[in-house]
Coordinates of C-alpha atoms in Angstrom, one line a residue:
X27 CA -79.8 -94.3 79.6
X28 CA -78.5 -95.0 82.7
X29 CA -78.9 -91.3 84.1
X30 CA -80.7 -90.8 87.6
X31 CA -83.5 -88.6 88.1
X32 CA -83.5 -85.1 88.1
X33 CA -83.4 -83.3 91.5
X34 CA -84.1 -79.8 93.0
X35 CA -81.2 -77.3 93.0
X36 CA -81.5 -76.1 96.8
X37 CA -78.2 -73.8 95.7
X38 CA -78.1 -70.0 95.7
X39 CA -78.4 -68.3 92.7
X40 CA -76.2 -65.8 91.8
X41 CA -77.2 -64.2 88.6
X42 CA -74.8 -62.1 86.5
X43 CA -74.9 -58.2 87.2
X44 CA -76.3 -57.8 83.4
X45 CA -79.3 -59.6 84.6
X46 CA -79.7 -58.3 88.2
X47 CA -81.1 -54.5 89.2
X48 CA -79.1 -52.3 90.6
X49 CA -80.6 -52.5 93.9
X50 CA -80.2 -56.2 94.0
X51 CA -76.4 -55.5 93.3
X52 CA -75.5 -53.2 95.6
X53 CA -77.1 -55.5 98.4
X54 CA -75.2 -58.4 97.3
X55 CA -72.0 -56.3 97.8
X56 CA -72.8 -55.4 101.1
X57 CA -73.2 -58.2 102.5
X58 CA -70.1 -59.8 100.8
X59 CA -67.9 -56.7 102.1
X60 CA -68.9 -57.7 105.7
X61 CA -67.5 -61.1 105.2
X62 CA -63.3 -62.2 105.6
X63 CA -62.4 -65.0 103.7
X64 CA -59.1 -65.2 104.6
X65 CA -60.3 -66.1 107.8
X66 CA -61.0 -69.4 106.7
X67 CA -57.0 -70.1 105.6
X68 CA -55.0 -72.3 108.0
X69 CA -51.7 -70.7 109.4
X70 CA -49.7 -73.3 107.6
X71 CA -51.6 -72.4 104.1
X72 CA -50.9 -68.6 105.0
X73 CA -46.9 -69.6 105.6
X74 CA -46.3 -71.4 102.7
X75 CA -48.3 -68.6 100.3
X76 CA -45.5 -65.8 102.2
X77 CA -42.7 -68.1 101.2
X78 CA -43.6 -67.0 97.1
X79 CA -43.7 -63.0 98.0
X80 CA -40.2 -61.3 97.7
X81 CA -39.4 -59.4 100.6
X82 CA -41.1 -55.9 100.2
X83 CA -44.0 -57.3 99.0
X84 CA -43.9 -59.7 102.4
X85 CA -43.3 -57.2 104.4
X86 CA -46.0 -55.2 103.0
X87 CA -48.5 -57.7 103.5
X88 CA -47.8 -58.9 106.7
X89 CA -49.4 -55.9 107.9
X90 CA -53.2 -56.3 106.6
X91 CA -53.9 -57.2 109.6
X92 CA -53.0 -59.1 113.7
X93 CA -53.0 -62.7 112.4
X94 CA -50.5 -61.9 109.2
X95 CA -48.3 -60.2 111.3
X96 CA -47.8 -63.1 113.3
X97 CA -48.2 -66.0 110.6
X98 CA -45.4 -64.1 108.4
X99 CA -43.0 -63.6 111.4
X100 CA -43.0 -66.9 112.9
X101 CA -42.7 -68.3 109.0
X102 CA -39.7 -66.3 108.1
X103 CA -36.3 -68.6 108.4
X104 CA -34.1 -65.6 107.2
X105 CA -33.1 -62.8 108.1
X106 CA -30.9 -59.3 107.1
X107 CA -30.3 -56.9 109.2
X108 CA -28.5 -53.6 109.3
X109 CA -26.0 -54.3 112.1
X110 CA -25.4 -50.8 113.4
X111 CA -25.0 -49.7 117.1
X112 CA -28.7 -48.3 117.5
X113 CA -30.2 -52.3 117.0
X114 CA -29.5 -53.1 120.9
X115 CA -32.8 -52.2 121.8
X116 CA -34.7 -53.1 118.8
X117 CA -33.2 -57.0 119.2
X118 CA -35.9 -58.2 122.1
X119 CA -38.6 -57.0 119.8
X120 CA -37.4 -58.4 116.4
X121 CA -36.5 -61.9 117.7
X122 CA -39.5 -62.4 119.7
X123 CA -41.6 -61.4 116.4
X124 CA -38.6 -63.4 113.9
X125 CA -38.4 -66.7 116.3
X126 CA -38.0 -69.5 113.6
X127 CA -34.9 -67.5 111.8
X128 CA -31.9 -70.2 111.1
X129 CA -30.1 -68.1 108.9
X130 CA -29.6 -64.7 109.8
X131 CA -26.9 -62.0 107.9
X132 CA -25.7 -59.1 110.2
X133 CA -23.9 -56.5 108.6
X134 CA -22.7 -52.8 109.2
X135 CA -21.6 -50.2 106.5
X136 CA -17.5 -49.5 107.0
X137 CA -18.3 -45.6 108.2
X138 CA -21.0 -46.3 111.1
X139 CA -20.5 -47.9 114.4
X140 CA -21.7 -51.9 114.6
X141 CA -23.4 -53.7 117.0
X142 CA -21.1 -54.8 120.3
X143 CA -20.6 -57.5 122.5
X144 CA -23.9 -57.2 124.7
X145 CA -26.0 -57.0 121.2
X146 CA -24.3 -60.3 119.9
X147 CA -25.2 -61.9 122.9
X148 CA -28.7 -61.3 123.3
X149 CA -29.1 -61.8 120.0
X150 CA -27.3 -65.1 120.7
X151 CA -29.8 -66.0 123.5
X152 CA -33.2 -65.3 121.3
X153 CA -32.1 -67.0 118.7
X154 CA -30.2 -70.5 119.4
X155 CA -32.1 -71.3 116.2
X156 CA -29.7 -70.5 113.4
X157 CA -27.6 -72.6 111.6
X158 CA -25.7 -70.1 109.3
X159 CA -24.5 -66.8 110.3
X160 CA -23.0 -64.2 108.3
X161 CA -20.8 -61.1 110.6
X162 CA -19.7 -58.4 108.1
X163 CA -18.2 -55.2 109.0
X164 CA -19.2 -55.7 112.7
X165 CA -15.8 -54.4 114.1
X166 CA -17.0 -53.5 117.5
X167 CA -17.4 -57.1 118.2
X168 CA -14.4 -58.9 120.6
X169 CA -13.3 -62.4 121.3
X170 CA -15.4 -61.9 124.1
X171 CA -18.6 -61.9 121.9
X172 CA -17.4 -64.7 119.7
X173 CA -17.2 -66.9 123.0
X174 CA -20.7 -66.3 123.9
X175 CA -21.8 -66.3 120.9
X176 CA -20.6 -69.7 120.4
X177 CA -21.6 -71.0 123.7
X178 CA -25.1 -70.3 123.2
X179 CA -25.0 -71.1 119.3
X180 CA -23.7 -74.8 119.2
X181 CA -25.6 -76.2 116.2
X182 CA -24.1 -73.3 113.6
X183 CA -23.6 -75.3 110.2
X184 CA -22.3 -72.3 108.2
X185 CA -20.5 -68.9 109.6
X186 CA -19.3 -66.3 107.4
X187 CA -17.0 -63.5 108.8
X188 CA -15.5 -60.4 107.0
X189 CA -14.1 -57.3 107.7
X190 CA -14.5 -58.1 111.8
X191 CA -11.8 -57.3 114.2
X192 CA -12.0 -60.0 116.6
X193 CA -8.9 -62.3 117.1
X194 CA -7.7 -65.9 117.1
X195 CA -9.6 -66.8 121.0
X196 CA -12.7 -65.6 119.0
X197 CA -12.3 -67.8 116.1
X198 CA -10.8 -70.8 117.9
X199 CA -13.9 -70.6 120.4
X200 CA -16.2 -71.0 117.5
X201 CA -14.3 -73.9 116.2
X202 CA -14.4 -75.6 120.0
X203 CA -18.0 -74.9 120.3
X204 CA -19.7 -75.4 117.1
X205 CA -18.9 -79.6 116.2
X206 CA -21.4 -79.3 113.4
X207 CA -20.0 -76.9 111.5
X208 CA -19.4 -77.4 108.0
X209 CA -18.8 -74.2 105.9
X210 CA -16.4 -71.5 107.2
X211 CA -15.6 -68.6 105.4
X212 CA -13.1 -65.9 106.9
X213 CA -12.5 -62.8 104.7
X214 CA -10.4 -59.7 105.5
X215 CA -10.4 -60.7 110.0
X216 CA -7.9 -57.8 110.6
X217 CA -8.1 -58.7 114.3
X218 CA -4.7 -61.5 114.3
X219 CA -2.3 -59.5 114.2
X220 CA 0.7 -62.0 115.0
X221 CA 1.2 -65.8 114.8
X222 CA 1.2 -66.7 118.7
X223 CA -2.5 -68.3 118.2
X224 CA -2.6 -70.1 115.3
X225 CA -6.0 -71.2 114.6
X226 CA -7.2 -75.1 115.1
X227 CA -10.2 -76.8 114.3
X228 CA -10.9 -79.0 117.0
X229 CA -14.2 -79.8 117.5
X230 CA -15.0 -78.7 114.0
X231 CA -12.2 -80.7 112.4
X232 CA -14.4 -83.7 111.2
X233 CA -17.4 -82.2 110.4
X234 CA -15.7 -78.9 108.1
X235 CA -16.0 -79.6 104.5
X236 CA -15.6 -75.8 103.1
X237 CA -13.0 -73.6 103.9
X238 CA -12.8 -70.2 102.3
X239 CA -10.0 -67.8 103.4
X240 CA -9.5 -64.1 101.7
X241 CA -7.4 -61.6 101.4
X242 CA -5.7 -62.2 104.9
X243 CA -2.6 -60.7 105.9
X244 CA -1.5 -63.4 108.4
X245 CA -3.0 -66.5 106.3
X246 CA -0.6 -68.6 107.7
X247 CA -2.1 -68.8 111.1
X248 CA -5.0 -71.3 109.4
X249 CA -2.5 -73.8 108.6
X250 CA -3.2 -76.3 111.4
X251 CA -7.4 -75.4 110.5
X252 CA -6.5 -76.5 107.0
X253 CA -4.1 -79.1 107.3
X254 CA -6.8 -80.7 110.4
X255 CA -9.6 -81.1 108.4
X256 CA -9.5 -84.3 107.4
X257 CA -13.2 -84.2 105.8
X258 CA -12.6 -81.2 103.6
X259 CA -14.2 -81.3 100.6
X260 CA -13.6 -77.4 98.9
X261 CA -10.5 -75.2 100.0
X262 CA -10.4 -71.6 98.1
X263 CA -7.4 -69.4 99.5
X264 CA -7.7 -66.1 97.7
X265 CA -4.9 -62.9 98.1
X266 CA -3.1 -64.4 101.4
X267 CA 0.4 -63.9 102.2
X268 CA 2.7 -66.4 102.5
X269 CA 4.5 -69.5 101.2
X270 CA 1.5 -72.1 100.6
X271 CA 3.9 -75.1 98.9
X272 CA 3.5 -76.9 102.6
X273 CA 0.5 -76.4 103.4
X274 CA -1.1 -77.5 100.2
X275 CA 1.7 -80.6 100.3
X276 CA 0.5 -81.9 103.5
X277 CA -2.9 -81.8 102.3
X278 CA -2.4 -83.6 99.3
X279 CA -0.4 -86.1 101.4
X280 CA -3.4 -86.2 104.1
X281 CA -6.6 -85.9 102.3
X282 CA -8.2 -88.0 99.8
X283 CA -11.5 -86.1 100.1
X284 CA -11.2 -82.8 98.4
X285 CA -12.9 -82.0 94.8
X286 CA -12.2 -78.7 94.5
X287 CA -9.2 -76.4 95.2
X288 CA -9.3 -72.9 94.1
X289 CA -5.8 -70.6 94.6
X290 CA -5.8 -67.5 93.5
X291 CA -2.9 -64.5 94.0
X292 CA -0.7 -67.3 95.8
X293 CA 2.8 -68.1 96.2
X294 CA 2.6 -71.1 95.1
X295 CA 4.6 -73.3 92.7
X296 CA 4.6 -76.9 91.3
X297 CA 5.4 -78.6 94.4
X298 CA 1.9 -77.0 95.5
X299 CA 0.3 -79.0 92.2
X300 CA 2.7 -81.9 92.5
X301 CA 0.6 -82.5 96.1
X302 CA -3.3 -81.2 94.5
X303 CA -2.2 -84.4 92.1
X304 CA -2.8 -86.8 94.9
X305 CA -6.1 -85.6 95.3
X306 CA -7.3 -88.1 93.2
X307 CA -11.2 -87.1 93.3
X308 CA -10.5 -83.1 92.7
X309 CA -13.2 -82.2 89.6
X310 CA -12.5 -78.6 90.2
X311 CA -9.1 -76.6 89.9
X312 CA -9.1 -72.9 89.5
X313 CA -5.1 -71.4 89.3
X314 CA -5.6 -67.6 89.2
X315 CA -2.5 -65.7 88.4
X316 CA -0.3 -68.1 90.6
X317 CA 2.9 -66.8 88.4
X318 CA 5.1 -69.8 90.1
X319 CA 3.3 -72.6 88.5
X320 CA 4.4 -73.8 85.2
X321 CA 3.5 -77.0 82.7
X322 CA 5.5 -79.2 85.0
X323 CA 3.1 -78.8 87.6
X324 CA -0.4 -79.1 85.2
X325 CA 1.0 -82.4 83.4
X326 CA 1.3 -83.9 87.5
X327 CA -2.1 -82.8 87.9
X328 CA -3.8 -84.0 84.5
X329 CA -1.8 -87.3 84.9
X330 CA -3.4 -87.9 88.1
X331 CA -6.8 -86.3 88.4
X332 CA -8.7 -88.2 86.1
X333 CA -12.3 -86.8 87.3
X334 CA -11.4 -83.1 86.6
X335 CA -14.8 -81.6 85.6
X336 CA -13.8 -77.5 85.3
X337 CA -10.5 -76.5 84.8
X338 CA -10.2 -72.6 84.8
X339 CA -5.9 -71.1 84.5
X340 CA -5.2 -67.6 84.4
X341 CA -1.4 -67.4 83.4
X342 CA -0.9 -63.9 83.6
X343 CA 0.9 -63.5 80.7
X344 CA 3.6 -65.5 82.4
X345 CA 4.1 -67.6 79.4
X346 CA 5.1 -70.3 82.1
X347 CA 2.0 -72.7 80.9
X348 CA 1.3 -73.3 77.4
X349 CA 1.1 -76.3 74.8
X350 CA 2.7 -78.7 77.2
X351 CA 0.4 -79.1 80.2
X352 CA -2.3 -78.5 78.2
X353 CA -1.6 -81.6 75.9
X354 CA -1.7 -83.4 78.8
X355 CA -4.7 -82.1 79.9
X356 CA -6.3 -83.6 76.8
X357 CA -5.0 -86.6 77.3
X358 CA -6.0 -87.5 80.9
X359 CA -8.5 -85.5 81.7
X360 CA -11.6 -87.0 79.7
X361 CA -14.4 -85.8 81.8
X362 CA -13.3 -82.6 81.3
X363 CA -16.8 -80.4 80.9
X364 CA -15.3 -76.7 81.5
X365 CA -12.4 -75.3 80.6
X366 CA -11.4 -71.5 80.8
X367 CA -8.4 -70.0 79.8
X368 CA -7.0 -66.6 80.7
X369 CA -3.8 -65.1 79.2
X370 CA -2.6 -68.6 78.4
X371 CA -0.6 -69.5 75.0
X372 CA -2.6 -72.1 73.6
X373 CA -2.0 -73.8 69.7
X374 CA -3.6 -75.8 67.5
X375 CA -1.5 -78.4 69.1
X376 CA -2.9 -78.2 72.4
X377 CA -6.5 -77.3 71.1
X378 CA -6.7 -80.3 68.9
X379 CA -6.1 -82.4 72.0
X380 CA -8.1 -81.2 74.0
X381 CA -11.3 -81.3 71.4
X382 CA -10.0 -84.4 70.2
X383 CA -10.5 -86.3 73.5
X384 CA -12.5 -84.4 75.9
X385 CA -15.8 -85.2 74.0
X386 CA -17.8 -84.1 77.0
X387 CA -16.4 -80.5 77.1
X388 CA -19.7 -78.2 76.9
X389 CA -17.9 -74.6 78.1
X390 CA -14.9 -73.2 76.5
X391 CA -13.4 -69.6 77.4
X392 CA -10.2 -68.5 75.4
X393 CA -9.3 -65.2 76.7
X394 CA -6.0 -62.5 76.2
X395 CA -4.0 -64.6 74.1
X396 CA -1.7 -63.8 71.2
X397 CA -1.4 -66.8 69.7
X398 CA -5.3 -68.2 69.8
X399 CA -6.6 -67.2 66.2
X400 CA -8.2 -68.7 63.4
X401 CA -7.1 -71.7 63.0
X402 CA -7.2 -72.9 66.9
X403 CA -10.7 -71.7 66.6
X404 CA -11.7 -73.7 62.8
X405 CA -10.2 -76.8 65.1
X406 CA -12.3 -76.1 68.3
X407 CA -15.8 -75.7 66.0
X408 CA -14.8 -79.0 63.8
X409 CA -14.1 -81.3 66.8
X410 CA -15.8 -79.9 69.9
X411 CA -19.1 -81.7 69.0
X412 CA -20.6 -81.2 72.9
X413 CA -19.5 -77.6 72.9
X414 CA -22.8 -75.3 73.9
X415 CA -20.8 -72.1 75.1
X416 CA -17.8 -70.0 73.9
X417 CA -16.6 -67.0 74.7
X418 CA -13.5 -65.6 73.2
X419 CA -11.8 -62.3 74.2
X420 CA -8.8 -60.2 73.1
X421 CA -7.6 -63.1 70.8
X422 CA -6.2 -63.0 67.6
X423 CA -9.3 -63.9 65.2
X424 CA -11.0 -62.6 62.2
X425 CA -14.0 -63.1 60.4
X426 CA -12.9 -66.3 59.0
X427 CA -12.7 -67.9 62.6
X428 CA -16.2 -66.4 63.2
X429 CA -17.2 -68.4 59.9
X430 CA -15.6 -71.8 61.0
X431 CA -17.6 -71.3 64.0
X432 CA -20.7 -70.9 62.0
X433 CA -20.3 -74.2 60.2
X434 CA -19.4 -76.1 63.5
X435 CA -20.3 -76.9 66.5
X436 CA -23.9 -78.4 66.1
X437 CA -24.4 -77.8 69.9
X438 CA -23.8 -74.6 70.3
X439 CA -26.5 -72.2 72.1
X440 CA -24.4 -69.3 72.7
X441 CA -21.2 -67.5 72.0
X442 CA -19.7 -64.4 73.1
X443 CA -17.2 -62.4 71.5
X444 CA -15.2 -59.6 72.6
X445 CA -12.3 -56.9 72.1
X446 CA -11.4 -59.2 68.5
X447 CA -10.4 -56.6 66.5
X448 CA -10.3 -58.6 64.0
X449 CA -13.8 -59.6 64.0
X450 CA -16.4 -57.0 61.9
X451 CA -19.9 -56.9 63.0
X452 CA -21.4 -57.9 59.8
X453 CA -19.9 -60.9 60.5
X454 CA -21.6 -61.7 63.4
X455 CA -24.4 -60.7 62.2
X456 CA -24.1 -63.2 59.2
X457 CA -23.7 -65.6 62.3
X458 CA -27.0 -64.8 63.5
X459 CA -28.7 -65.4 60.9
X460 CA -26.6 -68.1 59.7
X461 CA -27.7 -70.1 62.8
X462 CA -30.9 -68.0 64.4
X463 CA -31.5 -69.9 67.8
X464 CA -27.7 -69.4 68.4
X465 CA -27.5 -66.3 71.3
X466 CA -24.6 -64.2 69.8
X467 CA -23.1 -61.8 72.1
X468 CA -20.7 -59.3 70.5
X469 CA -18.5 -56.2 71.6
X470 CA -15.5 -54.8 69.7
X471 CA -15.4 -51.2 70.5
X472 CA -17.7 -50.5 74.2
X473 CA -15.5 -49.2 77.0
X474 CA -16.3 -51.2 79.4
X475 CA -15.2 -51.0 83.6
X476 CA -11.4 -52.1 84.2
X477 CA -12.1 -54.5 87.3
X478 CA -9.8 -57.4 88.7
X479 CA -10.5 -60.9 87.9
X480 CA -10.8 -62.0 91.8
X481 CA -13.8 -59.3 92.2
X482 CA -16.3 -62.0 92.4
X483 CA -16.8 -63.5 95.8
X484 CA -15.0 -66.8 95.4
X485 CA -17.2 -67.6 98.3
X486 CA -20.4 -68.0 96.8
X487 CA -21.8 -71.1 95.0
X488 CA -21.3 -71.8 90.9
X489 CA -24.9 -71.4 89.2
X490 CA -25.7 -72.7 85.9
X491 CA -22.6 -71.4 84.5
X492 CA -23.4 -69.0 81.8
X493 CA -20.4 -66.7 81.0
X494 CA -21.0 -63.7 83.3
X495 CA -18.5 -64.9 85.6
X496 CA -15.7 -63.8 82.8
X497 CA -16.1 -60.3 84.2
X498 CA -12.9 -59.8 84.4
X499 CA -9.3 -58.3 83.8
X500 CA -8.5 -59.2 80.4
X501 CA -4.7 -58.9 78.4
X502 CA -5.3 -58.1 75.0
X503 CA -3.2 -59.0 72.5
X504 CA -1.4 -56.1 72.6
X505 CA -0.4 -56.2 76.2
X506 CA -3.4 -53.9 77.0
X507 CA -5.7 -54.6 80.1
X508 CA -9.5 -54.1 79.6
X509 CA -12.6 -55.7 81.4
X510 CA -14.2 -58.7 79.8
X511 CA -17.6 -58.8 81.2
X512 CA -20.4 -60.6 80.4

C-alpha cells in the first residue's frame, strides 16, 4: 500500500554485548579507543558548550588537551584575578591566552601588596578589549596608571573602583578619556584628600546613566560629576559626608531623566525631596536612615511622582514620618508594586490607604514598629488582593493577625515572620497547613548576626526580589536592635 521495495542494509552491525563473544568485544573496543570524536566538534560548538561549565569545572577541562586550551581561552569574556604584586610577569602570558576578555575584575586582599602602575599598563595594552572594569583594593595604583589606563582603554562602559588610593587627575582622566562610559561606581577612593580637584564629567557627561558613590569622606568633590550628567538615570549616595540639600536640588531642577534615587546615611532634609519631586519619572526611592526628612517631604514626593514602583523608608525610629506622608503615598502613588518599611509608625489609617488604592502592590515589608499590630495587619490581608510577599519583623502582632493573614490575601506565595513575640509557632504552623502551597518562613527566638542595614552593596542590581535583602538592622518594639535576615 503505497510502500517501496525493500532494500539491502549495507550498514554496520553492531550487535549488543549479550549477543557478541568476548573476543569480538574486546576488538570492538580497541578500535573505538583509537578513535577522538571530539575532533570532529567545530571551535564555535566547543565555545558555546564552555559557556554552560562553571568555572572550576572550565578550567579543568580546558586542559584535556592543545585545542581545549586554546578554544576555552580565546572563548572566555570574563575574567578575576587576584591583583597582587607578583602578577607583573604572569600578565603577557594570561592575556595572550585570555584575548577576547571585556570584562575583567582585579582585586587585591587589604594586607598584601597590589599590582602598580607598570602592571596596569600592560595590562591596559593587551587588553583594549574590555568594556567593564572593576579596581578593588589596588592601592599601589597612581593617577599616573589611571591616565594610561584610560588612554589605551577608551571604549570602557562600566568601571568600578574601591578601596584605591589614586586621586582626582586619575578619576577625571577616566572621565576625559572614556566618552562611552555609562556606569560608574566609586567606593571608599581614600586618595582625594582635599576639594582643589573637584571631579567633572566631561566627556562622560552624556553618556553616564549610573552613578554610585560610597562611603566617601570628601563626597562633595562629585558634585559637578553629578550635577553634569544630564543623562543620569540611577544616582545611589551611600555614607558620604556632607550637606547634599543642593546638590540633589539642582538635580531635580536639571534632570528629568532619573528613575531611581537611593540616599542612605545622608544629611539630607525635605528640600532634598522637595527637588526628587520634580523628577517626575523616579519609580524607585530608597530613604535609609536620612533622620532630616519628615512627612512634609514624602507628601511632595507622592504628590508628584506618580510612577513610583518601590518605595523602601527606614525612619530610624525618628518618628519624623508616619501616617501623614504615607496617606499620601496611597493616594498618588497607584503603581506602587513594593513597599518596605523600616522603623516607621504606620496605622490602620495609613495602611488602609495604601491597600485601598495601590491595587498593584505585590511586596509589603513592615519592620520595627510599635504601633503595626493586629489590626493594621487584618486590613493589609482583607484589601491587599495582589499582595504575593510579606514579611513582618519586630512588630506588635499576635496570633490573631497571623489568622487574618490566613483568611486573606488570595495571592500570597510567601510570608516571613520574625522576632513577633507575640506570634506562637503553632500558629504558624496552623498557617501552613491552613494554606499548604503558601512558603512560611518563621523565627521568634534564633539569635541571629547584628549587621547594619547598608551591608549590602547598594551597587549591585535588584534580582527577583524575594526578601533576603531585609537582612538587616532591625528596632524591636522594645527599642532593641537585632538582625532581620532572610
Amino acid at each position: 500500500m503505497g510502500q517501496s521495495t525493500s532494500t539491502v542494509n549495507n550498514c554496520p552491525m553492531s550487535l549488543s554485548p549479550v549477543f557478541v563473544s568476548d573476543d569480538v568485544l574486546a576488538d570492538e573496543i580497541a578500535i573505538s579507543s583509537h578513535g577522538d570524536y571530539t575532533k570532529d566538534i567545530p571551535d564555535d560548538c566547543l565555545a558555546y558548550v564552555f559557556q554552560f561549565l562553571a568555572g572550576g569545572d572550565r578550567s579543568r577541562c580546558s586542559l584535556v588537551c592543545k585545542r581545549w586550551l586554546r578554544v576555552e581561552g580565546q572563548s572566555r569574556y570574563r575574567l578575576s584575578l587576584n591583583a597582587r604584586a607578583g602578577i607583573l610577569s604572569l600578565v603577557p602570558s594570561l592575556f595572550e591566552r585570555f584575548d577576547s576578555v571585556s570584562k575583567l575584575s582585579l582585586r587585591c586582599d587589604r594586607k598584601s601588596f597590589s599590582l602598580n602602575d607598570e602592571a596596569l599598563a600592560m595590562i591596559s595594552v593587551l587588553c583594549r578589549k574590555i568594556t567593564r572594569l572593576k579596581l578593588h583594593g589596588c592601592r599601589q595604583i597612581t593617577d599616573l596608571g589611571m591616565a594610561v589606563l584610560a588612554q589605551n582603554c577608551k571604549s570602557l562602559k562600566k568601571v568600578s573602583f574601591g578601596s584605591c588610593t589614586f586621586g582626582a587627575k586619575g578619576m577625571n582622566a577616566v572621565l576625559d578619556q572614556c566618552s562611552a562610559l555609562e556606569e560608574l561606581s566609586i567606593k571608599r577612593l581614600r586618595g582625594i584628600y582635599n576639594g582643589n580637584e573637584l571631579i567633572r564629567p566631561s566627556a562622560a557627561a552624556s553618556s553616564l546613566k549610573s552613578i554610585c558613590l560610597k562611603d566617601l569622606v570628601n563626597g562633595q568633590i562629585y558634585e559637578p560629576l553629578v550635577i553634569g550628567c544630564k543623562e543620569l538615570r540611577t544616582l545611589r549616595i551611600i555614607r558620604c559626608f556632607g550637606d547634599w540639600d543642593k546638590v540633589l536640588g539642582m538635580i531635580g531642577s536639571e534632570n528629568s531623566l532619573l528613575t531611581e534615587i537611593r540616599l542612605e546615611k545622608l544629611q539630607v532634609s525635605d528640600l532634598a525631596l522637595v527637588a526628587i519631586s520634580k523628577c517626575l519619572k523616579i519609580e524607585i526611592l530608597h530613604m535609609v536612615k536620612t533622620a532630616e526628612c519628615s512627612n512634609s517631604g514624602i507628601v511632595s514626593v507622592a504628590a508628584s511622582c506618580k510612577q513610583l514602583r518601590k518605595l523602601r523608608i527606614d525612619g530610624w525610629r525618628m518618628n519624623r514620618i508616619g501616617d501623614e506622608g504615607l496617606i499620601a503615598i496611597g493616594k498618588h502613588c497607584l503603581n506602587l508594586q513594593e513597599l518596605v518599611l523600616i522603623g516607621v509608625n504606620a496605622t490602620h489609617l495609613s495602611l488602609t490607604a495604601i491597600a485601598a488604592n495601590c491595587r498593584k502592590l505585590e511586596r509589603l515589608a513592615l519592620c520595627g514598629s510599635l504601633s503595626i499590630g493586629d489590626s493594621e495587619i487584618a486590613c493589609i490581608a482583607a484589601k491587599c488582593l495582589a499582595l504575593k510577599k510579606l514579611c513582618i519583623g519586630g512588630c506588635a502582632i499576635s496570633n490573631v493577625g497571623i489568622e487574618a493573614i490566613a483568611w486573606g490575601c488570595p495571592s500570597l506565595i510567601k510570608v516571613k515572620v520574625k522576632k513577633c513575640r507575640g506570634v506562637s509557632t503553632r500558629a504558624m504552623d496552623w498557617l501552613q497547613g491552613r494554606r499548604a502551597s503558601l512558603v512560611v518562613n518563621f523565627d521568634s527566638t534564633s539569635e541571629m548576626e547584628v549587621q547594619d542595614s547598608s551591608g549590602n552593596d547598594a551597587g549591585g542590581e535588584e534580582s527577583g526580589m524575594d526578601f533576603s535583602f531585609l537582612s538587616e538592622v532591625v528596632v524591636l518594639a522594645d527599642g532593641r536592635r537585632e538582625a532581620l535576615a532572610g
